[in-house]
Short mmCIF file of C-alpha atoms in Angstrom, two decimals:
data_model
loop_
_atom_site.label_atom_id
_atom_site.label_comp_id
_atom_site.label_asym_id
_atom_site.label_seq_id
_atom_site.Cartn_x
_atom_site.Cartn_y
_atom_site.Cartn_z
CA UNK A 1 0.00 0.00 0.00
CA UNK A 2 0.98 3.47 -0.66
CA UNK A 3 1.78 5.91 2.28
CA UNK A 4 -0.83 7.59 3.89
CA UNK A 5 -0.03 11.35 3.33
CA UNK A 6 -2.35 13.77 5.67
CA UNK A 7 -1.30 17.63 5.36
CA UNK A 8 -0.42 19.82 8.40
CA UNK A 9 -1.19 23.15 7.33
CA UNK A 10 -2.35 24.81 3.95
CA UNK A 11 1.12 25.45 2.76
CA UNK A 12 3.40 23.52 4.95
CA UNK A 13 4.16 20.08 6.24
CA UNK A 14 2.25 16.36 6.58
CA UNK A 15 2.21 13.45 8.28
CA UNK A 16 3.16 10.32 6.68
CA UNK A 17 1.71 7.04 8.15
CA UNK A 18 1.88 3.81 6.50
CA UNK A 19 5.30 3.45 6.31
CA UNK A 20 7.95 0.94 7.71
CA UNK A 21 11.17 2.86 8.02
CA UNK A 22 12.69 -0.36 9.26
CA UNK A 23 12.19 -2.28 6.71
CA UNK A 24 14.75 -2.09 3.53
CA UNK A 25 12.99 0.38 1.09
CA UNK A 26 11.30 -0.40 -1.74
CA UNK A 27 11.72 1.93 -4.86
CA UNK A 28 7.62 3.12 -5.35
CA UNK A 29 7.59 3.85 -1.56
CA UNK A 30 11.13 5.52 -1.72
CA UNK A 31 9.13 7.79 -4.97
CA UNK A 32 6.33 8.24 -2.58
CA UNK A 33 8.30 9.82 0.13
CA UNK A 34 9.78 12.50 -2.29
CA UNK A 35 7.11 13.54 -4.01
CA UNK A 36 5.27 14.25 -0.36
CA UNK A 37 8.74 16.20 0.43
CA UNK A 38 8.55 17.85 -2.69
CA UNK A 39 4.84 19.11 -2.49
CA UNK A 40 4.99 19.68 1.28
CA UNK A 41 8.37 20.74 1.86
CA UNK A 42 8.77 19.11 5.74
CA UNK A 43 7.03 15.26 6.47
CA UNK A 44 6.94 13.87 9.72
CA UNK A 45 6.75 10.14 11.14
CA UNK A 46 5.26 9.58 14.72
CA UNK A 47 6.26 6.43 16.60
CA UNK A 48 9.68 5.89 14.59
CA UNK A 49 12.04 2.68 16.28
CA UNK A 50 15.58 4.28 15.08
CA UNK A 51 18.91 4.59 16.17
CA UNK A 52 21.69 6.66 14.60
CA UNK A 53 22.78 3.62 11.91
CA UNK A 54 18.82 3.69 11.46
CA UNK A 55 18.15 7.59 10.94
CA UNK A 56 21.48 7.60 8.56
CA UNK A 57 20.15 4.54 6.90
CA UNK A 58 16.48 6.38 5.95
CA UNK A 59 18.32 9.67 5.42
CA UNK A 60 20.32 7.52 2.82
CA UNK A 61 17.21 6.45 0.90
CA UNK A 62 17.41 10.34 -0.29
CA UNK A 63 20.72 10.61 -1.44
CA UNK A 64 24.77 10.24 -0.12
CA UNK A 65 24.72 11.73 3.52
CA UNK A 66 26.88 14.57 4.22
CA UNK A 67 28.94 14.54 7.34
CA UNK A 68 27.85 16.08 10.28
CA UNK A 69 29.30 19.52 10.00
CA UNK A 70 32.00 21.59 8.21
CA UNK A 71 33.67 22.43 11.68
CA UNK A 72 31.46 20.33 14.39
CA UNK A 73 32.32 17.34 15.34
CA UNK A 74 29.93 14.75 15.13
CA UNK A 75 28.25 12.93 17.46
CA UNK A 76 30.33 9.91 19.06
CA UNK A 77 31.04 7.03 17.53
CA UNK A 78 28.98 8.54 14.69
CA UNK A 79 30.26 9.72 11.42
CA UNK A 80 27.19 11.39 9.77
CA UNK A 81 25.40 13.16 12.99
CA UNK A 82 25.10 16.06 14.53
CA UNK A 83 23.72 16.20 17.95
CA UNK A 84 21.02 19.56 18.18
CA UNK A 85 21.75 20.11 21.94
CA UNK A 86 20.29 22.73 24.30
CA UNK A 87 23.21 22.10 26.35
CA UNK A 88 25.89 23.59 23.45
CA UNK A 89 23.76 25.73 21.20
CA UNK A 90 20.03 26.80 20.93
CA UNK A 91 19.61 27.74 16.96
CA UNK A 92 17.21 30.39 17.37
CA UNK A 93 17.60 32.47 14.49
CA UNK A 94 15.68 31.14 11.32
CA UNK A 95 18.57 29.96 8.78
CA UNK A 96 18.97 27.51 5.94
CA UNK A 97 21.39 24.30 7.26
CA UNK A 98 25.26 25.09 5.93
CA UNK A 99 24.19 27.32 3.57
CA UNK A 100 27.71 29.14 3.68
CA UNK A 101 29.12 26.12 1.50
CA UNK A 102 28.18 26.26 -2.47
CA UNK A 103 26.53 23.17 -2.22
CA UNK A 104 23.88 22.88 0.90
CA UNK A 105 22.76 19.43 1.99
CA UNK A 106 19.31 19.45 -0.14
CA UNK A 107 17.38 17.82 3.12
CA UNK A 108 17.52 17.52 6.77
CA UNK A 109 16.40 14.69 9.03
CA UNK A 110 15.88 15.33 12.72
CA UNK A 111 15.05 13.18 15.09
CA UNK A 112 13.73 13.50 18.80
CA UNK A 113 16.11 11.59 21.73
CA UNK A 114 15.30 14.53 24.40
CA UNK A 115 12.04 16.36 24.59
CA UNK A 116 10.72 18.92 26.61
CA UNK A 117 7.75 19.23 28.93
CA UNK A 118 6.16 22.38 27.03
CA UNK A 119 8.31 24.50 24.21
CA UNK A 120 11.15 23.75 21.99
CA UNK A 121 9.38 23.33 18.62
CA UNK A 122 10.78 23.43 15.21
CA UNK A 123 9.29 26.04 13.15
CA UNK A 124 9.59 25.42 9.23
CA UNK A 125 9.34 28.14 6.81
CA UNK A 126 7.96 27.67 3.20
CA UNK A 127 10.19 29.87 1.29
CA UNK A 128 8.63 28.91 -2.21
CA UNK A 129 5.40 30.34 -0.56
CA UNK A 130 7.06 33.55 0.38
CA UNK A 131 8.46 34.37 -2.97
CA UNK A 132 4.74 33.67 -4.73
CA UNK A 133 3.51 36.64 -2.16
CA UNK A 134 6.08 38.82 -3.02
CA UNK A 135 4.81 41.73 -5.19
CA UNK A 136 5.68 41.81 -8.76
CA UNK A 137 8.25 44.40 -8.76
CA UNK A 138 10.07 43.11 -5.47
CA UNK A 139 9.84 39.83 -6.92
CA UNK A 140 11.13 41.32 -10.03
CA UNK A 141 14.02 42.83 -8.22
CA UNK A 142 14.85 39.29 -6.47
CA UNK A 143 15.31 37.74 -9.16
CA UNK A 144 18.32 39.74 -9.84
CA UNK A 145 20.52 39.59 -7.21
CA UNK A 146 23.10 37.54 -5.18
CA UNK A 147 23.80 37.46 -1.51
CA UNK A 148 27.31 35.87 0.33
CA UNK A 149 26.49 33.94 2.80
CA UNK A 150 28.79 32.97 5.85
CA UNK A 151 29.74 31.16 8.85
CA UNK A 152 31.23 34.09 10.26
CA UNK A 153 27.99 34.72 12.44
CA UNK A 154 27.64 37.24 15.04
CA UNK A 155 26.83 35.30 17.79
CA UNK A 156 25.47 38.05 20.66
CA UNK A 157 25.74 35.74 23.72
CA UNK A 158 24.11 36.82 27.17
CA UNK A 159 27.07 37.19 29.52
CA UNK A 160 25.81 33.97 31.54
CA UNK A 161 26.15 31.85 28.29
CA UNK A 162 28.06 28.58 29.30
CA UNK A 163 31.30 27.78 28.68
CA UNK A 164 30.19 24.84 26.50
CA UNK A 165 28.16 27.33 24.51
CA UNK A 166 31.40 29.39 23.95
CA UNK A 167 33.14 26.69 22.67
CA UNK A 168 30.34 25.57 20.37
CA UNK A 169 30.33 29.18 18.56
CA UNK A 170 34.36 29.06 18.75
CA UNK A 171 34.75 25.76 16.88
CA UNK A 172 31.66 27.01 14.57
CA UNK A 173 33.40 29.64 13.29
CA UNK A 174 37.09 28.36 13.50
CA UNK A 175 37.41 28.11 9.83
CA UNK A 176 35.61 30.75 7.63
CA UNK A 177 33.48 29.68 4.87
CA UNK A 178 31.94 32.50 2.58
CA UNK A 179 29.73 30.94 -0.52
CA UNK A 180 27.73 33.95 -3.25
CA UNK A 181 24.28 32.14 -3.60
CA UNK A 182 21.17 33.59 -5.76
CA UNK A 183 18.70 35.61 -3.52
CA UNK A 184 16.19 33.20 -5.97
CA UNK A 185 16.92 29.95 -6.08
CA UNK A 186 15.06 27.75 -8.73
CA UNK A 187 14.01 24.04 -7.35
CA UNK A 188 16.10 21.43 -9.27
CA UNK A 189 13.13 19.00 -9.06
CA UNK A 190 10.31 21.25 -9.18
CA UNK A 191 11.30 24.46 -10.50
CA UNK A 192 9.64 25.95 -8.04
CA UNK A 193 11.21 29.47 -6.75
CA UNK A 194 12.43 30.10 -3.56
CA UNK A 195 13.85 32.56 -1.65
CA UNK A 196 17.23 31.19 -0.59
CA UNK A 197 18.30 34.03 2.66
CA UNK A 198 18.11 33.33 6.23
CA UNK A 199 20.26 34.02 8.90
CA UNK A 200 23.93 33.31 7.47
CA UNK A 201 22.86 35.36 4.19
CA UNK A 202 25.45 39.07 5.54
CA UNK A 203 25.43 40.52 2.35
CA UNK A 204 23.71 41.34 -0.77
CA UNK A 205 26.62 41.64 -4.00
CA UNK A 206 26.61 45.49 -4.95
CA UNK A 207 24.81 46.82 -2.09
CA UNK A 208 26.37 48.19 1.26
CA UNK A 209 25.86 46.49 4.40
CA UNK A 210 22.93 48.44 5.75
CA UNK A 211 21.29 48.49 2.62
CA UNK A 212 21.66 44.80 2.20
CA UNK A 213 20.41 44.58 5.94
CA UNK A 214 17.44 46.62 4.93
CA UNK A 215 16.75 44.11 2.08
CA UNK A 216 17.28 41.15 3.39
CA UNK A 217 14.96 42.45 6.44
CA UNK A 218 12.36 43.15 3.86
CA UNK A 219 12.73 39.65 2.25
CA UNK A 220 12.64 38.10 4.94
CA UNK A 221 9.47 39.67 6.20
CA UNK A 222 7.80 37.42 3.36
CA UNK A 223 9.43 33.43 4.70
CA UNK A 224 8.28 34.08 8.30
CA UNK A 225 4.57 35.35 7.58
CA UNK A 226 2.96 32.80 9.71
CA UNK A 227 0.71 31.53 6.88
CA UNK A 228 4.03 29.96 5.47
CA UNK A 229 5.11 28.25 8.80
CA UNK A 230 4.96 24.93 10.28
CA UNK A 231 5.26 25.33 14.17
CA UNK A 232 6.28 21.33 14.89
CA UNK A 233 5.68 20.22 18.69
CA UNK A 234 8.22 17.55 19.45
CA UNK A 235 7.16 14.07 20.98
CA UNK A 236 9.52 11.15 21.62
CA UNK A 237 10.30 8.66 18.65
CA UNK A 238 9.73 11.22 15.69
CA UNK A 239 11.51 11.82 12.78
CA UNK A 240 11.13 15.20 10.48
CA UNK A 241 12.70 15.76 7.21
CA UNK A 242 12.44 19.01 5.75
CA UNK A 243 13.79 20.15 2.18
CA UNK A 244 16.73 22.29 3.06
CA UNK A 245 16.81 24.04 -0.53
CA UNK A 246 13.11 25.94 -0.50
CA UNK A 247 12.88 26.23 3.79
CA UNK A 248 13.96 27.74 6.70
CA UNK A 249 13.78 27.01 10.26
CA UNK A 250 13.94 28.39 13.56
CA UNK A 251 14.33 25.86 16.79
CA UNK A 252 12.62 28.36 19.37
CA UNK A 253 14.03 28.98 22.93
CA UNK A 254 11.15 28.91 25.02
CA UNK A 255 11.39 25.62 27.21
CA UNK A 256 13.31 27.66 30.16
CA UNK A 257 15.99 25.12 31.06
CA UNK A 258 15.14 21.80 30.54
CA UNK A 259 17.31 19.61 28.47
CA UNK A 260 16.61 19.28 24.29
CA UNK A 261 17.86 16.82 21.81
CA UNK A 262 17.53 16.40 18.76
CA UNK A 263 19.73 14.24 16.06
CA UNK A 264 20.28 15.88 12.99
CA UNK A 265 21.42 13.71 9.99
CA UNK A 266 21.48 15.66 6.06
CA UNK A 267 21.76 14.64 2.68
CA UNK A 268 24.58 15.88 0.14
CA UNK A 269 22.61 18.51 -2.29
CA UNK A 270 23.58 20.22 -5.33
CA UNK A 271 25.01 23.42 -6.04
CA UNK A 272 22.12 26.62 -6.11
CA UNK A 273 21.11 27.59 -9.49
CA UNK A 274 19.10 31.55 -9.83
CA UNK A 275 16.74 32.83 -12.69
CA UNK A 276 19.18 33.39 -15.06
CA UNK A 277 20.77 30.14 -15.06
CA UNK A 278 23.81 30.96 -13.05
CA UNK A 279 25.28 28.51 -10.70
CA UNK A 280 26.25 29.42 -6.63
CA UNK A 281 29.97 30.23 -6.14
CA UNK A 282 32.20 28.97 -3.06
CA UNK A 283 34.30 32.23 -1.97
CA UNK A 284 36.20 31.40 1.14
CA UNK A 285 36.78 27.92 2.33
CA UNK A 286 36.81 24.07 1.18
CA UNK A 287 33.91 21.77 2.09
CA UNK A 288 34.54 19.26 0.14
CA UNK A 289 35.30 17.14 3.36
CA UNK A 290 31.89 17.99 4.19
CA UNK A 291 30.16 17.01 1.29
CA UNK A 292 30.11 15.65 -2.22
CA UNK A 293 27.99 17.52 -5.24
CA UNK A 294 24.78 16.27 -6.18
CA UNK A 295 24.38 15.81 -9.75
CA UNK A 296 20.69 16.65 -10.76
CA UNK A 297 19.71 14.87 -14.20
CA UNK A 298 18.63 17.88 -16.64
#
């Protein structure tokens, strides 16, 4: 039987039932599974039995994984995963995963180990959506431009920010990566358009920084209308995978301090193409230790 596909929200996310993600995967339900990520952008399984070896083995029906980070280590005794801890780093900012390298993993699987009592939810951000309610001339002018993004992030800890939290930013940003992406980004599956910002997008090409700050801020506005978000509330034994090349996401900071864990696994993507046909370009840094290039068939 095919999956049982049941939508979230009007423009964002569903819940897949129906689906074995024990069992070894067989092609038409492999097909099934991305065609629901490409129409809803983030799918979610309740009730999942997986380990790592199991979430890199379903990440894997998607595509080579990358490893777990450019400069994190990964988990231990884990090659391909990157533990989402409260206790080193709490990603609230809305961003795009590694999208400082010129090839960003094309999806993202996370998986709950630790949840919290009330809070912590993943919110998912339909950026193909955004750039449909753009008006025509903004759209217009989108379509035009590139933006550098970069590791390089300004990371405005509170004083009382732990000393594991320190160290987290510190090895984050211990070797710079810089990579000139289009503000538009066409869908190599879908051709949908997206807007392809977010929070390690510093600077739009020919603009100064405040202008570019002003843009972006503008831009921006349009992913995090709520209409275009999924706001996922995290139970034990779940497992989201969200399309990294046409959302965002923000993992909000509002579950005071009780532990949060999440196991983050992604799949090797292809390099950004815009509008006009032109490809991203890497500007600072070598990733390829990171990742290797997805191919996508013309």
């Amino acid at each position: 039987m095919p999956p049982s596909i049941r939508k979230l929200t009007g423009r964002i996310g569903a819940v897949v039932e129906g689906v074995d993600l024990t069992a070894p995967p067989d092609p038409s339900t492999v097909t099934a599974l991305r065609d629901a990520l490409n129409e809803h952008k983030a799918i979610v399984f309740d009730d999942v039995n997986l380990d790592n070896a199991g979430q890199e083995r379903v990440a894997g029906w998607f595509g080579d994984l990358t490893t777990a980070h450019p400069n994190v280590p990964a988990a231990d005794g884990t090659t391909h995963v990157l533990a989402v801890d409260s206790e080193t780093s709490k990603a609230n900012e809305w961003h795009t995963d590694v999208s400082f390298v010129v090839n960003p993993p094309q999806a993202t699987t996370l998986r709950s180990i630790v949840t919290t009592p009330y809070g912590g939810e993943t919110l998912i951000a339909n950026a193909a959506a955004a750039y449909r309610d753009l008006p025509e001339p903004l759209r217009a002018l989108a379509d035009s431009l590139r933006v550098v993004h970069t590791n390089q992030y300004d990371y405005a800890r509170p004083p009382a920010a732990t000393a594991q939290r320190q160290e987290y930013d510190r090895v984050f940003v211990s070797t710079p990566y810089e990579a000139e992406h289009p503000v538009v980004r066409v869908h190599p599956l879908t051709g949908e358009r997206g807007l392809f910002i977010g929070g390690f997008a510093k600077r739009i090409v020919g603009l100064s920084n405040s202008e570019s700050a002003d843009l972006l801020r503008i831009l921006q506005s349009y992913v995090t209308r709520p209409e275009n978000i999924l706001r996922w509330t995290w139970a034990p034994h779940q497992l989201l995978i969200f399309d990294n090349r046409i959302t965002q996401h923000y993992g909000v900071d509002n579950y005071d301090d009780h532990p949060r864990r999440l196991n983050r696994v992604t799949i090797a993507g292809d390099v950004p193409v815009g509008v006009d046909g032109r490809h991203s370009e890497q500007l600072v840094g070598d990733a390829s230790h990171y990742s290797s290039v997805l191919v996508v068939a013309a």
